[in-house]
PDB file of C-alpha atoms and ligand atoms in Angstrom:
ATOM      1  CA  MET A   1       0.078   0.138  -0.091  1.00  0.00           C
ATOM      2  CA  LYS A   2       1.027   3.113  -0.785  1.00  0.00           C
ATOM      3  CA  LYS A   3       2.188   5.719   1.321  1.00  0.00           C
ATOM      4  CA  GLU A   4      -0.216   8.831   2.244  1.00  0.00           C
ATOM      5  CA  ILE A   5       2.854  11.779   1.051  1.00  0.00           C
ATOM      6  CA  GLY A   6       6.169  12.197  -0.133  1.00  0.00           C
ATOM      7  CA  ILE A   7       8.235  15.487   0.027  1.00  0.00           C
ATOM      8  CA  ILE A   8      10.828  15.785  -2.501  1.00  0.00           C
ATOM      9  CA  GLY A   9      13.380  18.517  -1.264  1.00  0.00           C
ATOM     10  CA  ILE A  10      14.404  19.111   2.097  1.00  0.00           C
ATOM     11  CA  GLY A  11      14.971  22.681   2.206  1.00  0.00           C
ATOM     12  CA  ASN A  12      13.605  25.411   3.749  1.00  0.00           C
ATOM     13  CA  VAL A  13      10.105  24.731   2.190  1.00  0.00           C
ATOM     14  CA  GLY A  14      10.090  21.087   2.208  1.00  0.00           C
ATOM     15  CA  SER A  15      11.286  21.108   5.995  1.00  0.00           C
ATOM     16  CA  MET A  16       8.803  23.667   7.282  1.00  0.00           C
ATOM     17  CA  LEU A  17       5.973  21.130   5.361  1.00  0.00           C
ATOM     18  CA  LEU A  18       7.601  18.119   7.052  1.00  0.00           C
ATOM     19  CA  ARG A  19       7.285  20.114  10.861  1.00  0.00           C
ATOM     20  CA  LYS A  20       3.550  21.089  10.187  1.00  0.00           C
ATOM     21  CA  PHE A  21       2.544  17.780   8.940  1.00  0.00           C
ATOM     22  CA  THR A  22       3.888  15.974  12.190  1.00  0.00           C
ATOM     23  CA  GLU A  23       2.927  19.085  14.519  1.00  0.00           C
ATOM     24  CA  PHE A  24      -0.633  19.596  13.332  1.00  0.00           C
ATOM     25  CA  ASN A  25      -0.929  15.596  13.197  1.00  0.00           C
ATOM     26  CA  ILE A  26      -2.185  16.430   9.438  1.00  0.00           C
ATOM     27  CA  PHE A  27      -0.230  13.018   8.015  1.00  0.00           C
ATOM     28  CA  ARG A  28       1.011  10.277  10.792  1.00  0.00           C
ATOM     29  CA  GLU A  29       5.233   9.839  10.818  1.00  0.00           C
ATOM     30  CA  GLU A  30       4.223   6.537   9.157  1.00  0.00           C
ATOM     31  CA  ASN A  31       2.503   8.161   6.089  1.00  0.00           C
ATOM     32  CA  ILE A  32       5.557  10.238   5.435  1.00  0.00           C
ATOM     33  CA  CYS A  33       7.939   9.669   2.612  1.00  0.00           C
ATOM     34  CA  VAL A  34      11.273  11.691   2.300  1.00  0.00           C
ATOM     35  CA  ALA A  35      14.379  12.165  -0.207  1.00  0.00           C
ATOM     36  CA  ASN A  36      16.857  14.956  -0.614  1.00  0.00           C
ATOM     37  CA  ARG A  37      19.628  15.174  -3.067  1.00  0.00           C
ATOM     38  CA  SER A  38      22.379  15.560  -0.253  1.00  0.00           C
ATOM     39  CA  GLU A  39      21.687  12.925   2.454  1.00  0.00           C
ATOM     40  CA  GLU A  40      23.349  15.232   5.199  1.00  0.00           C
ATOM     41  CA  LYS A  41      19.654  16.400   5.971  1.00  0.00           C
ATOM     42  CA  LEU A  42      18.438  13.514   5.852  1.00  0.00           C
ATOM     43  CA  GLU A  43      20.930  11.840   8.667  1.00  0.00           C
ATOM     44  CA  SER A  44      19.277  14.583  11.120  1.00  0.00           C
ATOM     45  CA  LEU A  45      16.227  13.873   9.817  1.00  0.00           C
ATOM     46  CA  SER A  46      15.832  10.239  10.966  1.00  0.00           C
ATOM     47  CA  ILE A  47      16.602  11.236  14.781  1.00  0.00           C
ATOM     48  CA  LYS A  48      14.193  14.260  15.095  1.00  0.00           C
ATOM     49  CA  TYR A  49      11.595  12.183  12.914  1.00  0.00           C
ATOM     50  CA  PRO A  50      12.684   7.765  13.636  1.00  0.00           C
ATOM     51  CA  ASP A  51       9.222   7.239  11.813  1.00  0.00           C
ATOM     52  CA  ILE A  52       9.436   8.435   8.439  1.00  0.00           C
ATOM     53  CA  THR A  53      10.514   6.635   5.513  1.00  0.00           C
ATOM     54  CA  ILE A  54      14.104   8.261   4.487  1.00  0.00           C
ATOM     55  CA  CYS A  55      13.845   7.294   0.589  1.00  0.00           C
ATOM     56  CA  LYS A  56      18.120   6.453  -1.217  1.00  0.00           C
ATOM     57  CA  ASN A  57      16.463   8.575  -3.970  1.00  0.00           C
ATOM     58  CA  ASN A  58      13.251  10.259  -5.483  1.00  0.00           C
ATOM     59  CA  ILE A  59      12.436   6.980  -7.626  1.00  0.00           C
ATOM     60  CA  GLU A  60      12.016   5.232  -4.358  1.00  0.00           C
ATOM     61  CA  LEU A  61      10.358   7.926  -3.117  1.00  0.00           C
ATOM     62  CA  THR A  62       7.851   7.944  -6.684  1.00  0.00           C
ATOM     63  CA  GLN A  63       7.161   4.503  -6.302  1.00  0.00           C
ATOM     64  CA  LYS A  64       6.150   4.494  -2.766  1.00  0.00           C
ATOM     65  CA  CYS A  65       4.230   7.627  -2.742  1.00  0.00           C
ATOM     66  CA  LYS A  66       0.874   8.542  -4.448  1.00  0.00           C
ATOM     67  CA  ASN A  67       0.515  12.000  -3.772  1.00  0.00           C
ATOM     68  CA  ILE A  68       4.229  13.853  -4.107  1.00  0.00           C
ATOM     69  CA  LEU A  69       5.240  17.472  -3.016  1.00  0.00           C
ATOM     70  CA  LEU A  70       8.090  18.672  -4.988  1.00  0.00           C
ATOM     71  CA  CYS A  71      10.309  21.191  -3.304  1.00  0.00           C
ATOM     72  CA  VAL A  72      13.460  21.735  -5.129  1.00  0.00           C
ATOM     73  CA  GLU A  73      14.705  25.288  -6.874  1.00  0.00           C
ATOM     74  CA  PRO A  74      12.949  25.895  -9.892  1.00  0.00           C
ATOM     75  CA  LEU A  75      15.876  25.244 -12.450  1.00  0.00           C
ATOM     76  CA  ASN A  76      16.825  21.868 -10.440  1.00  0.00           C
ATOM     77  CA  LEU A  77      12.707  20.684 -10.973  1.00  0.00           C
ATOM     78  CA  PRO A  78      13.439  20.100 -14.891  1.00  0.00           C
ATOM     79  CA  ASP A  79      15.821  17.038 -14.246  1.00  0.00           C
ATOM     80  CA  VAL A  80      14.142  15.830 -11.182  1.00  0.00           C
ATOM     81  CA  LEU A  81      10.612  15.695 -13.315  1.00  0.00           C
ATOM     82  CA  MET A  82      12.806  14.127 -15.778  1.00  0.00           C
ATOM     83  CA  GLU A  83      13.989  11.308 -13.370  1.00  0.00           C
ATOM     84  CA  ILE A  84      10.436  10.387 -11.817  1.00  0.00           C
ATOM     85  CA  GLN A  85       8.100  10.502 -15.164  1.00  0.00           C
ATOM     86  CA  PRO A  86       8.943   6.731 -15.829  1.00  0.00           C
ATOM     87  CA  TYR A  87       7.507   5.798 -12.655  1.00  0.00           C
ATOM     88  CA  THR A  88       4.178   8.072 -12.382  1.00  0.00           C
ATOM     89  CA  ASP A  89       1.197   7.328 -13.936  1.00  0.00           C
ATOM     90  CA  SER A  90      -2.119   9.330 -14.386  1.00  0.00           C
ATOM     91  CA  GLU A  91      -2.730   8.652 -10.707  1.00  0.00           C
ATOM     92  CA  ALA A  92      -0.083  10.269  -9.229  1.00  0.00           C
ATOM     93  CA  TYR A  93      -1.069  13.831  -7.790  1.00  0.00           C
ATOM     94  CA  LEU A  94       2.094  15.937  -8.066  1.00  0.00           C
ATOM     95  CA  MET A  95       1.943  19.405  -6.194  1.00  0.00           C
ATOM     96  CA  VAL A  96       4.972  22.000  -6.903  1.00  0.00           C
ATOM     97  CA  SER A  97       6.052  24.089  -4.286  1.00  0.00           C
ATOM     98  CA  THR A  98       7.266  26.625  -6.993  1.00  0.00           C
ATOM     99  CA  SER A  99       5.062  28.476  -9.483  1.00  0.00           C
ATOM    100  CA  MET A 100       7.913  29.586 -11.783  1.00  0.00           C
ATOM    101  CA  VAL A 101       7.658  26.774 -13.256  1.00  0.00           C
ATOM    102  CA  ALA A 102       4.478  26.651 -15.898  1.00  0.00           C
ATOM    103  CA  VAL A 103       2.010  23.572 -15.655  1.00  0.00           C
ATOM    104  CA  GLU A 104       2.181  23.823 -19.181  1.00  0.00           C
ATOM    105  CA  ASP A 105       6.234  22.719 -19.132  1.00  0.00           C
ATOM    106  CA  ILE A 106       5.342  20.465 -16.202  1.00  0.00           C
ATOM    107  CA  GLN A 107       2.406  18.676 -18.267  1.00  0.00           C
ATOM    108  CA  LYS A 108       5.102  17.250 -20.528  1.00  0.00           C
ATOM    109  CA  PHE A 109       6.118  14.815 -17.818  1.00  0.00           C
ATOM    110  CA  HIS A 110       3.211  14.261 -16.028  1.00  0.00           C
ATOM    111  CA  ASP A 111      -0.898  13.939 -17.395  1.00  0.00           C
ATOM    112  CA  GLY A 112      -2.698  13.471 -14.290  1.00  0.00           C
ATOM    113  CA  GLY A 113      -3.322  16.092 -11.443  1.00  0.00           C
ATOM    114  CA  ILE A 114      -0.802  19.110 -10.843  1.00  0.00           C
ATOM    115  CA  THR A 115      -1.069  21.644  -8.489  1.00  0.00           C
ATOM    116  CA  ILE A 116       1.843  24.087  -8.476  1.00  0.00           C
ATOM    117  CA  PHE A 117       1.752  26.373  -5.099  1.00  0.00           C
ATOM    118  CA  MET A 118       3.647  29.021  -3.670  1.00  0.00           C
ATOM    119  CA  PRO A 119       4.187  28.744   0.236  1.00  0.00           C
ATOM    120  CA  THR A 120       5.580  31.474   2.425  1.00  0.00           C
ATOM    121  CA  LEU A 121       8.062  31.239   5.201  1.00  0.00           C
ATOM    122  CA  ILE A 122       5.078  32.802   7.654  1.00  0.00           C
ATOM    123  CA  SER A 123       3.351  29.324   7.843  1.00  0.00           C
ATOM    124  CA  MET A 124       6.341  28.427  10.166  1.00  0.00           C
ATOM    125  CA  VAL A 125       4.199  30.219  12.599  1.00  0.00           C
ATOM    126  CA  ASN A 126       0.613  29.014  11.224  1.00  0.00           C
ATOM    127  CA  GLY A 127       0.044  32.087   9.465  1.00  0.00           C
ATOM    128  CA  GLY A 128       0.162  33.891   5.797  1.00  0.00           C
ATOM    129  CA  VAL A 129      -0.983  33.204   2.515  1.00  0.00           C
ATOM    130  CA  THR A 130      -0.098  30.162   0.176  1.00  0.00           C
ATOM    131  CA  LEU A 131      -1.046  30.760  -3.361  1.00  0.00           C
ATOM    132  CA  ALA A 132      -2.034  28.104  -5.708  1.00  0.00           C
ATOM    133  CA  TYR A 133      -3.276  26.862  -8.831  1.00  0.00           C
ATOM    134  CA  HIS A 134      -4.690  23.603 -10.148  1.00  0.00           C
ATOM    135  CA  ASN A 135      -4.411  22.314 -13.564  1.00  0.00           C
ATOM    136  CA  SER A 136      -7.712  20.669 -14.871  1.00  0.00           C
ATOM    137  CA  ARG A 137      -6.700  17.113 -14.784  1.00  0.00           C
ATOM    138  CA  ALA A 138      -6.902  18.031 -10.714  1.00  0.00           C
ATOM    139  CA  ASP A 139      -9.524  15.910  -9.432  1.00  0.00           C
ATOM    140  CA  ASN A 140     -11.963  17.296  -6.850  1.00  0.00           C
ATOM    141  CA  ASN A 141     -10.408  14.355  -4.140  1.00  0.00           C
ATOM    142  CA  GLN A 142      -6.737  16.191  -5.074  1.00  0.00           C
ATOM    143  CA  LYS A 143      -7.784  19.544  -4.645  1.00  0.00           C
ATOM    144  CA  THR A 144      -9.156  18.580  -1.306  1.00  0.00           C
ATOM    145  CA  PHE A 145      -6.119  16.854  -0.320  1.00  0.00           C
ATOM    146  CA  PHE A 146      -4.081  19.629  -1.011  1.00  0.00           C
ATOM    147  CA  HIS A 147      -6.289  21.999   0.812  1.00  0.00           C
ATOM    148  CA  ASN A 148      -6.552  20.055   4.137  1.00  0.00           C
ATOM    149  CA  SER A 149      -2.562  19.541   3.797  1.00  0.00           C
ATOM    150  CA  LEU A 150      -2.542  23.228   4.350  1.00  0.00           C
ATOM    151  CA  LYS A 151      -5.522  25.000   5.869  1.00  0.00           C
ATOM    152  CA  GLN A 152      -4.362  24.221   9.004  1.00  0.00           C
ATOM    153  CA  PHE A 153      -1.044  26.119   9.327  1.00  0.00           C
ATOM    154  CA  SER A 154      -1.982  29.154   6.315  1.00  0.00           C
ATOM    155  CA  GLU A 155      -4.450  30.405   4.373  1.00  0.00           C
ATOM    156  CA  VAL A 156      -4.928  28.738   1.091  1.00  0.00           C
ATOM    157  CA  LYS A 157      -6.014  30.988  -2.049  1.00  0.00           C
ATOM    158  CA  ILE A 158      -6.591  29.298  -5.314  1.00  0.00           C
ATOM    159  CA  LEU A 159      -5.947  31.807  -7.889  1.00  0.00           C
ATOM    160  CA  GLU A 160      -5.583  31.544 -12.047  1.00  0.00           C
ATOM    161  CA  GLU A 161      -1.625  30.868 -13.298  1.00  0.00           C
ATOM    162  CA  SER A 162      -1.042  33.744 -14.516  1.00  0.00           C
ATOM    163  CA  ASP A 163      -1.964  36.266 -11.309  1.00  0.00           C
ATOM    164  CA  ILE A 164       0.587  34.346  -9.975  1.00  0.00           C
ATOM    165  CA  ASN A 165       3.323  36.368 -10.156  1.00  0.00           C
ATOM    166  CA  ILE A 166       2.340  40.149  -9.139  1.00  0.00           C
ATOM    167  CA  CYS A 167       0.068  38.223  -5.378  1.00  0.00           C
ATOM    168  CA  GLN A 168       3.448  36.311  -4.480  1.00  0.00           C
ATOM    169  CA  ASN A 169       4.963  39.624  -4.086  1.00  0.00           C
ATOM    170  CA  MET A 170       2.226  40.286  -1.397  1.00  0.00           C
ATOM    171  CA  THR A 171       2.631  36.743   0.278  1.00  0.00           C
ATOM    172  CA  ALA A 172       5.930  34.330  -0.333  1.00  0.00           C
ATOM    173  CA  SER A 173       8.151  37.375  -1.144  1.00  0.00           C
ATOM    174  CA  PHE A 174       6.698  39.603   1.561  1.00  0.00           C
ATOM    175  CA  PRO A 175       9.049  38.040   4.747  1.00  0.00           C
ATOM    176  CA  GLY A 176      11.882  39.467   2.392  1.00  0.00           C
ATOM    177  CA  PHE A 177      10.865  42.571   1.298  1.00  0.00           C
ATOM    178  CA  PHE A 178       9.401  43.253   4.642  1.00  0.00           C
ATOM    179  CA  ALA A 179      12.567  42.768   6.147  1.00  0.00           C
ATOM    180  CA  GLU A 180      14.540  44.847   3.907  1.00  0.00           C
ATOM    181  CA  ILE A 181      12.104  47.987   3.753  1.00  0.00           C
ATOM    182  CA  MET A 182      12.044  47.683   8.132  1.00  0.00           C
ATOM    183  CA  LEU A 183      16.056  47.757   7.821  1.00  0.00           C
ATOM    184  CA  GLU A 184      16.012  51.267   6.166  1.00  0.00           C
ATOM    185  CA  PHE A 185      14.018  52.107   8.976  1.00  0.00           C
ATOM    186  CA  VAL A 186      15.986  51.021  11.421  1.00  0.00           C
ATOM    187  CA  LYS A 187      18.909  52.141   9.845  1.00  0.00           C
ATOM    188  CA  SER A 188      17.684  55.774   9.456  1.00  0.00           C
ATOM    189  CA  ALA A 189      16.124  55.752  12.614  1.00  0.00           C
ATOM    190  CA  SER A 190      19.641  54.671  13.862  1.00  0.00           C
ATOM    191  CA  VAL A 191      21.625  57.613  12.961  1.00  0.00           C
ATOM    192  CA  LYS A 192      19.124  60.244  14.836  1.00  0.00           C
ATOM    193  CA  SER A 193      19.122  58.437  17.799  1.00  0.00           C
ATOM    194  CA  ARG A 194      21.137  58.830  20.494  1.00  0.00           C
ATOM    195  CA  ASN A 195      20.610  56.643  23.429  1.00  0.00           C
ATOM    196  CA  VAL A 196      18.184  54.077  22.156  1.00  0.00           C
ATOM    197  CA  SER A 197      20.067  50.961  20.405  1.00  0.00           C
ATOM    198  CA  ASP A 198      19.019  49.156  16.394  1.00  0.00           C
ATOM    199  CA  GLU A 199      17.929  46.262  18.498  1.00  0.00           C
ATOM    200  CA  GLU A 200      15.565  48.345  20.301  1.00  0.00           C
ATOM    201  CA  LEU A 201      14.694  50.393  17.940  1.00  0.00           C
ATOM    202  CA  GLU A 202      13.531  47.028  15.830  1.00  0.00           C
ATOM    203  CA  HIS A 203      11.702  45.903  19.110  1.00  0.00           C
ATOM    204  CA  MET A 204       9.468  48.869  18.907  1.00  0.00           C
ATOM    205  CA  LEU A 205       8.745  48.666  15.195  1.00  0.00           C
ATOM    206  CA  LEU A 206       8.395  45.270  15.052  1.00  0.00           C
ATOM    207  CA  VAL A 207       5.951  45.471  17.970  1.00  0.00           C
ATOM    208  CA  SER A 208       4.056  47.743  16.225  1.00  0.00           C
ATOM    209  CA  LEU A 209       3.876  46.374  13.194  1.00  0.00           C
ATOM    210  CA  LEU A 210       2.112  43.592  14.845  1.00  0.00           C
ATOM    211  CA  GLY A 211      -0.701  45.986  16.612  1.00  0.00           C
ATOM    212  CA  ALA A 212      -0.545  47.815  13.188  1.00  0.00           C
ATOM    213  CA  SER A 213      -1.820  44.327  11.445  1.00  0.00           C
ATOM    214  CA  ARG A 214      -3.677  43.222  14.125  1.00  0.00           C
ATOM    215  CA  LEU A 215      -6.014  46.931  14.337  1.00  0.00           C
ATOM    216  CA  LEU A 216      -6.340  46.831  10.429  1.00  0.00           C
ATOM    217  CA  LEU A 217      -7.307  43.034  10.518  1.00  0.00           C
ATOM    218  CA  GLU A 218      -9.853  43.256  13.587  1.00  0.00           C
ATOM    219  CA  LYS A 219     -11.274  46.548  13.333  1.00  0.00           C
ATOM    220  CA  ASN A 220     -11.740  46.150   9.194  1.00  0.00           C
ATOM    221  CA  MET A 221      -9.669  49.703   8.884  1.00  0.00           C
ATOM    222  CA  SER A 222      -8.428  49.996   5.249  1.00  0.00           C
ATOM    223  CA  PHE A 223      -4.804  51.662   4.580  1.00  0.00           C
ATOM    224  CA  GLU A 224      -6.523  54.651   3.732  1.00  0.00           C
ATOM    225  CA  GLU A 225      -8.451  55.480   6.842  1.00  0.00           C
ATOM    226  CA  THR A 226      -5.504  54.569   9.111  1.00  0.00           C
ATOM    227  CA  ILE A 227      -3.533  57.122   7.458  1.00  0.00           C
ATOM    228  CA  ASN A 228      -6.733  59.542   7.967  1.00  0.00           C
ATOM    229  CA  ARG A 229      -6.995  58.742  11.335  1.00  0.00           C
ATOM    230  CA  VAL A 230      -3.272  58.925  12.375  1.00  0.00           C
ATOM    231  CA  SER A 231      -1.918  61.387  10.234  1.00  0.00           C
ATOM    232  CA  THR A 232      -4.028  64.855  10.940  1.00  0.00           C
ATOM    233  CA  LYS A 233      -2.774  67.885   9.098  1.00  0.00           C
ATOM    234  CA  GLY A 234      -0.280  69.862  10.677  1.00  0.00           C
ATOM    235  CA  GLY A 235       0.234  67.407  12.558  1.00  0.00           C
ATOM    236  CA  ILE A 236       3.679  65.129  12.629  1.00  0.00           C
ATOM    237  CA  THR A 237       2.758  62.163  11.054  1.00  0.00           C
ATOM    238  CA  TYR A 238       1.203  63.978   7.886  1.00  0.00           C
ATOM    239  CA  GLU A 239       4.827  65.212   7.157  1.00  0.00           C
ATOM    240  CA  GLY A 240       6.213  62.017   7.032  1.00  0.00           C
ATOM    241  CA  VAL A 241       3.457  60.880   5.385  1.00  0.00           C
ATOM    242  CA  LYS A 242       3.941  63.213   2.014  1.00  0.00           C
ATOM    243  CA  VAL A 243       7.512  62.154   1.855  1.00  0.00           C
ATOM    244  CA  PHE A 244       6.272  58.228   1.526  1.00  0.00           C
ATOM    245  CA  GLU A 245       3.686  58.974  -0.783  1.00  0.00           C
ATOM    246  CA  LYS A 246       5.952  61.348  -3.096  1.00  0.00           C
ATOM    247  CA  SER A 247       8.659  58.507  -2.826  1.00  0.00           C
ATOM    248  CA  LEU A 248       7.605  55.273  -2.405  1.00  0.00           C
ATOM    249  CA  PRO A 249       5.067  54.526  -5.142  1.00  0.00           C
ATOM    250  CA  ASP A 250       8.153  54.600  -8.218  1.00  0.00           C
ATOM    251  CA  VAL A 251      10.226  52.600  -5.542  1.00  0.00           C
ATOM    252  CA  PHE A 252       7.670  49.929  -5.565  1.00  0.00           C
ATOM    253  CA  SER A 253       6.925  49.907  -8.933  1.00  0.00           C
ATOM    254  CA  GLU A 254      10.821  49.096  -9.697  1.00  0.00           C
ATOM    255  CA  ALA A 255      10.801  46.573  -7.174  1.00  0.00           C
ATOM    256  CA  LEU A 256       7.230  44.952  -8.552  1.00  0.00           C
ATOM    257  CA  CYS A 257       8.832  44.961 -12.122  1.00  0.00           C
ATOM    258  CA  ALA A 258      11.846  43.913 -11.172  1.00  0.00           C
ATOM    259  CA  SER A 259      10.816  40.895  -9.806  1.00  0.00           C
ATOM    260  CA  MET A 260       8.593  39.986 -11.861  1.00  0.00           C
ATOM    261  CA  SER A 261      10.587  40.185 -14.825  1.00  0.00           C
ATOM    262  CA  ARG A 262      13.276  37.483 -13.237  1.00  0.00           C
ATOM    263  CA  TYR A 263      10.088  35.109 -12.272  1.00  0.00           C
ATOM    264  CA  LYS A 264       9.446  35.778 -16.396  1.00  0.00           C
ATOM    265  CA  GLU A 265      13.333  34.756 -17.054  1.00  0.00           C
ATOM    266  CA  ILE A 266      13.431  31.683 -14.740  1.00  0.00           C
ATOM    267  CA  THR A 267      10.011  30.706 -16.106  1.00  0.00           C
ATOM    268  CA  LYS A 268      11.210  30.769 -19.692  1.00  0.00           C
ATOM    269  CA  ILE A 269      14.900  29.197 -18.518  1.00  0.00           C
ATOM    270  CA  ALA A 270      12.746  26.522 -16.735  1.00  0.00           C
ATOM    271  CA  SER A 271      10.855  25.779 -20.174  1.00  0.00           C
ATOM    272  CA  THR A 272      14.002  25.902 -22.271  1.00  0.00           C
ATOM    273  CA  ASP A 273      15.215  23.098 -19.985  1.00  0.00           C
ATOM    274  CA  ILE A 274      12.743  21.001 -20.355  1.00  0.00           C
ATOM    275  CA  ASP A 275      12.176  21.091 -24.050  1.00  0.00           C
ATOM    276  CA  LYS A 276      15.789  20.218 -24.387  1.00  0.00           C
ATOM    277  CA  LEU A 277      15.115  17.124 -22.091  1.00  0.00           C
ATOM    278  CA  LYS A 278      12.429  15.788 -23.785  1.00  0.00           C
ATOM    279  CA  SER A 279      14.225  16.150 -27.284  1.00  0.00           C
ATOM    280  CA  GLN A 280      16.976  14.104 -25.695  1.00  0.00           C
ATOM    281  CA  LYS A 281      14.822  11.211 -24.573  1.00  0.00           C
TER     282      LYS A 281
HETATM  283  N1  NDP B 301      11.719  29.869   0.142  1.00  0.00           N
HETATM  284  C1  NDP B 301      10.963  30.353   0.257  1.00  0.00           C
HETATM  285  O1  NDP B 301      10.302  31.405   0.983  1.00  0.00           O
HETATM  286  C2  NDP B 301       9.698  30.235  -0.974  1.00  0.00           C
HETATM  287  C3  NDP B 301      10.304  28.860  -1.425  1.00  0.00           C
HETATM  288  N2  NDP B 301       9.336  28.804  -2.502  1.00  0.00           N
HETATM  289  C4  NDP B 301       9.573  27.976  -3.571  1.00  0.00           C
HETATM  290  O2  NDP B 301      10.386  26.681  -2.867  1.00  0.00           O
HETATM  291  C5  NDP B 301      11.301  25.988  -3.680  1.00  0.00           C
HETATM  292  C6  NDP B 301      12.259  25.200  -3.149  1.00  0.00           C
HETATM  293  O3  NDP B 301      12.414  26.390  -2.185  1.00  0.00           O
HETATM  294  P1  NDP B 301      13.128  26.423  -0.131  1.00  0.00           P
HETATM  295  O4  NDP B 301      13.034  24.844   0.513  1.00  0.00           O
HETATM  296  O5  NDP B 301      13.891  27.963  -0.294  1.00  0.00           O
HETATM  297  O6  NDP B 301      14.989  26.026  -1.554  1.00  0.00           O
HETATM  298  P2  NDP B 301      15.978  25.812  -0.420  1.00  0.00           P
HETATM  299  O7  NDP B 301      17.289  25.542  -1.647  1.00  0.00           O
HETATM  300  O8  NDP B 301      16.639  25.583   1.043  1.00  0.00           O
HETATM  301  O9  NDP B 301      15.826  23.437  -0.968  1.00  0.00           O
HETATM  302  C7  NDP B 301      15.868  22.810  -1.824  1.00  0.00           C
HETATM  303  C8  NDP B 301      15.867  21.530  -1.578  1.00  0.00           C
HETATM  304  O10 NDP B 301      15.946  20.803  -2.360  1.00  0.00           O
HETATM  305  C9  NDP B 301      16.963  19.594  -2.656  1.00  0.00           C
HETATM  306  N3  NDP B 301      16.986  19.587  -3.826  1.00  0.00           N
HETATM  307  C10 NDP B 301      17.633  20.088  -4.936  1.00  0.00           C
HETATM  308  N4  NDP B 301      17.797  19.087  -6.177  1.00  0.00           N
HETATM  309  C11 NDP B 301      17.552  18.443  -5.450  1.00  0.00           C
HETATM  310  C12 NDP B 301      17.232  16.656  -6.644  1.00  0.00           C
HETATM  311  N5  NDP B 301      17.419  16.757  -7.656  1.00  0.00           N
HETATM  312  N6  NDP B 301      16.635  15.841  -5.632  1.00  0.00           N
HETATM  313  C13 NDP B 301      16.232  15.909  -4.650  1.00  0.00           C
HETATM  314  N7  NDP B 301      16.648  17.079  -4.008  1.00  0.00           N
HETATM  315  C14 NDP B 301      17.484  18.325  -4.300  1.00  0.00           C
HETATM  316  C15 NDP B 301      18.259  20.301  -2.091  1.00  0.00           C
HETATM  317  O11 NDP B 301      18.841  19.394  -1.747  1.00  0.00           O
HETATM  318  P3  NDP B 301      20.544  19.464  -1.139  1.00  0.00           P
HETATM  319  O12 NDP B 301      20.544  19.508   0.625  1.00  0.00           O
HETATM  320  O13 NDP B 301      21.466  19.004  -1.430  1.00  0.00           O
HETATM  321  O14 NDP B 301      20.667  21.254  -1.558  1.00  0.00           O
HETATM  322  C16 NDP B 301      17.421  21.654  -1.046  1.00  0.00           C
HETATM  323  O15 NDP B 301      17.257  20.678  -0.191  1.00  0.00           O
HETATM  324  C17 NDP B 301      11.724  26.487  -4.485  1.00  0.00           C
HETATM  325  O16 NDP B 301      11.503  25.984  -6.245  1.00  0.00           O
HETATM  326  C18 NDP B 301      11.337  27.933  -4.068  1.00  0.00           C
HETATM  327  O17 NDP B 301      11.489  29.076  -5.370  1.00  0.00           O
HETATM  328  C19 NDP B 301       8.394  28.963  -2.970  1.00  0.00           C
HETATM  329  C20 NDP B 301       7.934  30.139  -2.043  1.00  0.00           C
HETATM  330  C21 NDP B 301       8.557  30.905  -1.004  1.00  0.00           C
END
């Protein structure tokens, strides 16, 4: 009898999913298989999760599992798909943790259900939004399986494939963007503060941010309403907001363009790699 779930690639995403699956008892350890390129990561896993099945390679995992999570880098995905293709049939369900490889290209290796998704490392603390797209061959059981596997530690949002590129900036990439923006905020404040350390500034920001997010979500306040409430004309916040209003649109637009165009570039490289692999076969 096949195991419930297999994870190929135990990096940031694969290990987070494994941790959450066991923490929430979504899958019992006995029903989980894992495989990874380097063996070192697997050795420590067997100590932490004594009852999971550690596979010696991706092929063994594919033979043992019906539902397979592929959590490798986008440009490593073509080789993994090529490697496992002979061992998957149309019953197998592939869940790919990147939307940067197009479903159309993944379908060149697999004619069954496929879900591409963009997880977020925010889910390490049970939150954040996972974006996903199901291909037309994914049946209702598979869609439910996916949803049930992730919903306890993240909000799952199904989108059209073409919308994931822009939306992932608000979810998967967000922790990185947020950290950079906050870092610059602290650096600017640091120059102007006398007796407050960077750590203290960072702490004040994070606590304020957590509170501001709760305030907006729980009181259903829009960004505009919040600005109006906090930044009264003639006041101190108002002056700062005016500067942000002037400079930020260009900064955000440029950052989004850069991220989105790299996404498209990676999709194109992966597509070319896949066509090359298929033609060599
Ligand atoms: N990190 C994030 O916040 C997010 C990541 N993603 C996507 O999820 C995917 C994984 O990201 P992340 O976990 O950060 O990446 P990591 O580099 O941390 O992990 C990738 C893992 O895949 C393994 N791997 C690579 N090639 C193979 C192979 N041929 N066979 C088996 N295992 C292999 C690597 O093994 P080894 O130990 O040898 O390096 C590594 O453990 C990527 O596609 C990424 O774009 C999506 C949304 C958010």
